[in-house]
Short mmCIF file of C-alpha atoms in Angstrom, two decimals:
data_model
loop_
_atom_site.label_atom_id
_atom_site.label_comp_id
_atom_site.label_asym_id
_atom_site.label_seq_id
_atom_site.Cartn_x
_atom_site.Cartn_y
_atom_site.Cartn_z
CA UNK A 1 18.35 -19.37 -6.46
CA UNK A 2 16.47 -19.40 -9.88
CA UNK A 3 12.88 -18.99 -8.20
CA UNK A 4 10.56 -19.40 -4.96
CA UNK A 5 7.08 -20.37 -5.19
CA UNK A 6 4.67 -20.75 -2.21
CA UNK A 7 0.85 -21.55 -1.73
CA UNK A 8 -0.78 -19.98 0.80
CA UNK A 9 -1.70 -22.83 3.52
CA UNK A 10 1.37 -25.18 2.36
CA UNK A 11 4.47 -23.20 2.62
CA UNK A 12 7.46 -22.94 -0.14
CA UNK A 13 7.09 -25.81 -2.79
CA UNK A 14 9.08 -26.79 -5.97
CA UNK A 15 8.65 -24.39 -8.41
CA UNK A 16 7.65 -27.32 -10.76
CA UNK A 17 4.72 -28.45 -9.18
CA UNK A 18 1.38 -27.37 -10.46
CA UNK A 19 -0.16 -24.87 -9.31
CA UNK A 20 -3.86 -24.66 -11.55
CA UNK A 21 -5.75 -27.63 -11.17
CA UNK A 22 -8.61 -28.16 -14.11
CA UNK A 23 -11.62 -27.22 -11.70
CA UNK A 24 -9.42 -24.28 -11.58
CA UNK A 25 -11.27 -21.84 -13.78
CA UNK A 26 -10.03 -19.05 -11.77
CA UNK A 27 -6.52 -18.45 -13.24
CA UNK A 28 -7.33 -20.72 -16.76
CA UNK A 29 -10.35 -17.82 -17.07
CA UNK A 30 -8.12 -14.63 -16.29
CA UNK A 31 -10.61 -14.93 -13.11
CA UNK A 32 -9.06 -13.38 -10.49
CA UNK A 33 -6.19 -10.20 -9.22
CA UNK A 34 -2.73 -9.83 -9.15
CA UNK A 35 0.37 -7.99 -7.83
CA UNK A 36 3.82 -7.66 -7.94
CA UNK A 37 6.67 -5.59 -6.51
CA UNK A 38 10.46 -5.09 -6.37
CA UNK A 39 12.41 -6.62 -3.44
CA UNK A 40 15.48 -4.64 -2.75
CA UNK A 41 18.02 -5.33 -0.94
CA UNK A 42 15.14 -8.36 0.46
CA UNK A 43 12.68 -5.69 1.08
CA UNK A 44 9.05 -5.12 -0.37
CA UNK A 45 9.06 -2.06 -2.00
CA UNK A 46 6.11 0.19 -1.42
CA UNK A 47 4.06 -3.46 -0.12
CA UNK A 48 1.75 -1.88 2.00
CA UNK A 49 -0.12 0.19 -1.51
CA UNK A 50 0.16 -3.34 -3.14
CA UNK A 51 -2.11 -4.77 -0.22
CA UNK A 52 -4.51 -2.14 -0.76
CA UNK A 53 -4.76 -2.20 -3.68
CA UNK A 54 -5.16 -5.93 -4.60
CA UNK A 55 -7.59 -5.47 -1.55
CA UNK A 56 -9.82 -3.42 -4.32
CA UNK A 57 -9.21 -5.42 -6.80
CA UNK A 58 -10.87 -8.13 -4.95
CA UNK A 59 -13.97 -6.53 -4.20
CA UNK A 60 -14.46 -5.28 -7.55
CA UNK A 61 -14.12 -9.09 -8.91
CA UNK A 62 -16.40 -10.33 -5.65
CA UNK A 63 -13.48 -12.50 -5.00
CA UNK A 64 -12.76 -13.66 -1.19
CA UNK A 65 -10.01 -13.32 0.16
CA UNK A 66 -7.95 -13.65 3.90
CA UNK A 67 -7.46 -10.84 5.96
CA UNK A 68 -4.65 -8.09 4.73
CA UNK A 69 -2.40 -8.87 7.92
CA UNK A 70 -2.11 -12.37 6.91
CA UNK A 71 -1.49 -11.87 3.24
CA UNK A 72 1.27 -9.39 4.92
CA UNK A 73 2.92 -12.06 6.78
CA UNK A 74 2.54 -15.04 4.13
CA UNK A 75 4.21 -13.00 1.40
CA UNK A 76 6.94 -11.26 3.72
CA UNK A 77 8.07 -14.90 5.23
CA UNK A 78 8.52 -15.64 1.65
CA UNK A 79 10.25 -12.95 0.85
CA UNK A 80 12.68 -13.20 3.55
CA UNK A 81 14.04 -16.75 1.71
CA UNK A 82 15.31 -15.34 -0.95
CA UNK A 83 18.97 -13.84 -0.97
CA UNK A 84 19.05 -9.80 -0.03
CA UNK A 85 21.49 -9.27 -2.54
CA UNK A 86 19.23 -10.41 -4.89
CA UNK A 87 17.21 -7.53 -6.84
CA UNK A 88 13.57 -9.46 -7.39
CA UNK A 89 10.22 -9.59 -8.14
CA UNK A 90 7.27 -10.58 -6.25
CA UNK A 91 4.20 -11.45 -7.22
CA UNK A 92 0.73 -12.06 -4.90
CA UNK A 93 -1.67 -14.54 -7.76
CA UNK A 94 -5.18 -14.59 -6.49
CA UNK A 95 -7.55 -16.80 -8.57
CA UNK A 96 -11.21 -17.88 -7.90
CA UNK A 97 -10.44 -21.06 -6.54
CA UNK A 98 -11.18 -24.89 -6.91
CA UNK A 99 -15.33 -25.07 -8.46
CA UNK A 100 -17.19 -25.02 -5.66
CA UNK A 101 -15.08 -24.21 -3.00
CA UNK A 102 -15.38 -20.93 -2.28
CA UNK A 103 -11.69 -20.29 -1.42
CA UNK A 104 -9.47 -19.41 -3.31
CA UNK A 105 -6.21 -20.01 -4.27
CA UNK A 106 -3.36 -18.08 -3.33
CA UNK A 107 -0.05 -18.20 -4.20
CA UNK A 108 3.72 -16.07 -4.18
CA UNK A 109 6.37 -16.26 -6.44
CA UNK A 110 9.75 -14.46 -6.59
CA UNK A 111 12.61 -14.42 -9.14
CA UNK A 112 15.29 -12.80 -10.34
CA UNK A 113 14.26 -8.84 -11.75
CA UNK A 114 14.43 -10.23 -15.58
CA UNK A 115 17.93 -8.04 -17.85
CA UNK A 116 15.62 -5.78 -19.83
CA UNK A 117 14.95 -4.25 -16.80
CA UNK A 118 17.99 -2.49 -16.11
CA UNK A 119 17.89 -1.50 -20.27
CA UNK A 120 15.01 0.03 -19.52
CA UNK A 121 16.14 2.58 -17.07
CA UNK A 122 19.03 3.64 -18.52
CA UNK A 123 17.66 4.35 -21.97
CA UNK A 124 13.84 4.70 -21.80
CA UNK A 125 10.98 3.13 -23.38
CA UNK A 126 10.06 4.45 -27.12
CA UNK A 127 6.05 4.60 -27.93
CA UNK A 128 3.67 3.93 -30.46
CA UNK A 129 -0.29 4.90 -29.14
CA UNK A 130 -3.35 2.88 -30.10
CA UNK A 131 -6.74 2.85 -28.94
CA UNK A 132 -8.60 0.91 -26.65
CA UNK A 133 -11.63 1.71 -28.52
CA UNK A 134 -14.43 3.38 -26.21
CA UNK A 135 -14.41 7.60 -25.21
CA UNK A 136 -12.76 8.34 -21.92
CA UNK A 137 -16.02 9.42 -19.96
CA UNK A 138 -17.70 5.55 -20.38
CA UNK A 139 -15.85 3.49 -18.75
CA UNK A 140 -16.52 4.64 -15.67
CA UNK A 141 -20.25 3.63 -16.46
CA UNK A 142 -19.30 0.17 -17.08
CA UNK A 143 -18.20 -2.14 -13.58
CA UNK A 144 -18.08 -4.62 -15.71
CA UNK A 145 -14.99 -3.30 -17.72
CA UNK A 146 -13.35 -3.45 -14.61
CA UNK A 147 -12.02 -0.68 -14.70
CA UNK A 148 -8.36 -0.27 -12.57
CA UNK A 149 -8.60 -3.68 -11.41
CA UNK A 150 -5.12 -5.68 -12.31
CA UNK A 151 -7.04 -8.89 -13.25
CA UNK A 152 -5.12 -11.77 -14.48
CA UNK A 153 -6.68 -11.46 -17.58
CA UNK A 154 -3.58 -9.64 -19.63
CA UNK A 155 -4.11 -10.99 -23.34
CA UNK A 156 -5.34 -7.58 -24.46
CA UNK A 157 -1.74 -6.10 -22.71
CA UNK A 158 0.30 -8.40 -24.01
CA UNK A 159 -1.09 -7.94 -27.30
CA UNK A 160 -0.66 -4.76 -27.60
CA UNK A 161 2.65 -4.82 -26.38
CA UNK A 162 3.45 -7.61 -29.56
CA UNK A 163 1.70 -4.89 -31.76
CA UNK A 164 4.21 -2.19 -30.61
CA UNK A 165 7.00 -4.26 -30.79
CA UNK A 166 6.23 -4.67 -34.36
CA UNK A 167 6.89 -1.21 -34.81
CA UNK A 168 9.72 -0.54 -33.17
CA UNK A 169 8.70 0.57 -29.54
CA UNK A 170 8.96 -1.33 -26.18
CA UNK A 171 5.11 0.11 -25.51
CA UNK A 172 2.21 1.49 -26.74
CA UNK A 173 0.63 4.63 -25.22
CA UNK A 174 -3.18 3.99 -24.32
CA UNK A 175 -5.60 6.34 -25.87
CA UNK A 176 -9.23 6.72 -25.56
CA UNK A 177 -12.07 7.14 -28.94
CA UNK A 178 -11.74 10.60 -27.76
CA UNK A 179 -7.42 11.10 -28.00
CA UNK A 180 -6.69 10.90 -24.67
CA UNK A 181 -3.69 9.75 -23.23
CA UNK A 182 -4.66 6.27 -20.07
CA UNK A 183 -1.60 4.48 -19.69
CA UNK A 184 0.81 1.70 -20.76
CA UNK A 185 -0.37 -2.10 -20.19
CA UNK A 186 2.79 -2.38 -18.05
CA UNK A 187 3.03 1.06 -16.54
CA UNK A 188 1.42 4.67 -15.78
CA UNK A 189 1.78 7.87 -16.98
CA UNK A 190 3.25 10.92 -15.66
CA UNK A 191 4.48 13.93 -17.33
CA UNK A 192 6.26 17.24 -16.30
CA UNK A 193 5.10 20.48 -17.54
CA UNK A 194 5.79 24.41 -16.16
CA UNK A 195 6.47 22.82 -12.54
CA UNK A 196 3.98 20.73 -12.40
CA UNK A 197 3.69 17.00 -12.24
CA UNK A 198 0.46 15.39 -13.71
CA UNK A 199 -0.96 12.13 -13.60
CA UNK A 200 -4.04 10.49 -15.46
CA UNK A 201 -7.91 11.43 -13.51
CA UNK A 202 -8.68 7.88 -11.57
CA UNK A 203 -11.74 8.19 -12.84
CA UNK A 204 -11.39 7.09 -16.68
CA UNK A 205 -10.45 3.56 -15.41
CA UNK A 206 -6.70 3.51 -15.14
CA UNK A 207 -4.41 1.00 -12.36
CA UNK A 208 -4.43 3.05 -10.05
CA UNK A 209 -0.21 3.03 -9.60
CA UNK A 210 1.50 2.49 -6.52
CA UNK A 211 4.94 4.00 -7.65
CA UNK A 212 2.88 7.06 -9.28
CA UNK A 213 1.39 7.66 -5.85
CA UNK A 214 4.71 7.20 -4.00
CA UNK A 215 6.17 9.58 -6.71
CA UNK A 216 3.28 12.39 -6.11
CA UNK A 217 4.23 12.04 -2.69
CA UNK A 218 7.92 13.14 -3.95
CA UNK A 219 6.87 15.96 -6.08
CA UNK A 220 7.34 18.89 -3.25
CA UNK A 221 10.90 17.29 -3.00
CA UNK A 222 11.31 17.93 -6.55
CA UNK A 223 10.31 21.21 -6.43
CA UNK A 224 7.18 20.50 -8.11
CA UNK A 225 3.29 20.93 -7.64
CA UNK A 226 0.48 18.19 -8.93
CA UNK A 227 -2.46 17.99 -10.38
CA UNK A 228 -4.70 15.69 -12.30
CA UNK A 229 -5.49 16.04 -16.59
CA UNK A 230 -6.35 14.76 -20.00
CA UNK A 231 -3.81 15.38 -21.99
CA UNK A 232 -3.00 14.25 -25.88
CA UNK A 233 -0.46 12.85 -27.30
CA UNK A 234 0.11 16.21 -29.05
CA UNK A 235 0.80 17.41 -25.95
CA UNK A 236 2.85 15.25 -24.23
CA UNK A 237 5.42 16.43 -26.89
CA UNK A 238 6.06 19.50 -25.50
CA UNK A 239 6.06 18.70 -21.93
CA UNK A 240 9.48 19.20 -20.01
CA UNK A 241 9.43 15.22 -19.69
CA UNK A 242 7.49 12.54 -19.61
CA UNK A 243 7.86 9.48 -16.97
CA UNK A 244 6.35 5.76 -16.98
CA UNK A 245 5.82 4.49 -13.52
CA UNK A 246 5.69 1.06 -12.82
CA UNK A 247 5.99 -1.29 -9.56
CA UNK A 248 9.19 -3.63 -11.53
CA UNK A 249 11.44 -0.63 -13.12
CA UNK A 250 10.27 2.22 -11.10
CA UNK A 251 10.26 5.88 -12.96
CA UNK A 252 11.55 5.12 -16.64
CA UNK A 253 11.87 7.68 -18.95
CA UNK A 254 9.46 8.11 -22.40
CA UNK A 255 11.93 9.09 -25.17
CA UNK A 256 9.31 9.31 -28.30
CA UNK A 257 5.72 8.56 -28.92
CA UNK A 258 5.21 6.96 -32.22
CA UNK A 259 8.74 9.21 -33.49
CA UNK A 260 8.22 11.91 -32.17
CA UNK A 261 10.51 12.24 -29.64
CA UNK A 262 10.14 13.91 -26.14
CA UNK A 263 12.13 16.12 -23.08
CA UNK A 264 14.17 13.99 -21.14
CA UNK A 265 14.05 15.24 -17.59
CA UNK A 266 16.70 16.11 -15.83
CA UNK A 267 14.75 15.27 -12.74
CA UNK A 268 14.89 11.42 -13.22
CA UNK A 269 17.69 9.99 -11.02
CA UNK A 270 16.34 11.78 -8.16
CA UNK A 271 12.68 10.83 -8.59
CA UNK A 272 13.96 7.49 -8.67
CA UNK A 273 16.05 8.03 -5.02
CA UNK A 274 13.33 9.31 -3.52
CA UNK A 275 11.03 6.67 -4.20
CA UNK A 276 13.70 4.13 -3.30
CA UNK A 277 14.59 2.63 -6.63
CA UNK A 278 18.00 2.18 -8.41
CA UNK A 279 18.86 5.37 -10.06
CA UNK A 280 20.19 3.45 -12.95
#
């Protein structure tokens, strides 16, 4: 099985069936929200956290959605049709819908995890830094910038990743204009220093990570405390470990920033196990 596609209210459809209509500006203009999670052994990983984040994104976008229980049943029914022995990624996409209807278009897709996922789990990612163009404390004052919203507007994310690839890296680490590390286009930032696991404060406008949240919840099992802080690339170079967390890959090691090597934490494998992701 290569791919499953289902539309809410219709059920499974041919993957080649067009989902976006000419009068559905939501997806064409990036006016919507999405979530993606791992299917491991046929089970969605951290599904409640993803649906809750979808609800928060929809609220920020003034996007009407069905009740979360309805969405949960919808995605679970589709996940159940996928082979349990094939690791997969499931996406839930909600657009504003066809013009004039006031009803969102909602669909889900399931497809195998891409091969680069296991490569990144094994080898980690090289990072380059790039600015987002505003000070860290300013984004929270501008709700129209959609800080913390997992929206469909990903052109800047893709451009950032292309720029990173052109410089021999796999991801860009976005920096505020005053020099603080925020997040990557596809990952949240976690680092370890002096027996404490740190994350970037949510008020900075980053997307609240479901995987990083689960990881923070298991920090005590790793013998670590937890805290939030602003951090610079120079400080990350001296950390005891720098991790990138994402729903598909789980936890990845960041191996260098702008060509400077980073310390590899020996806790990585155990951290993956604790939150239900493959250790390699």
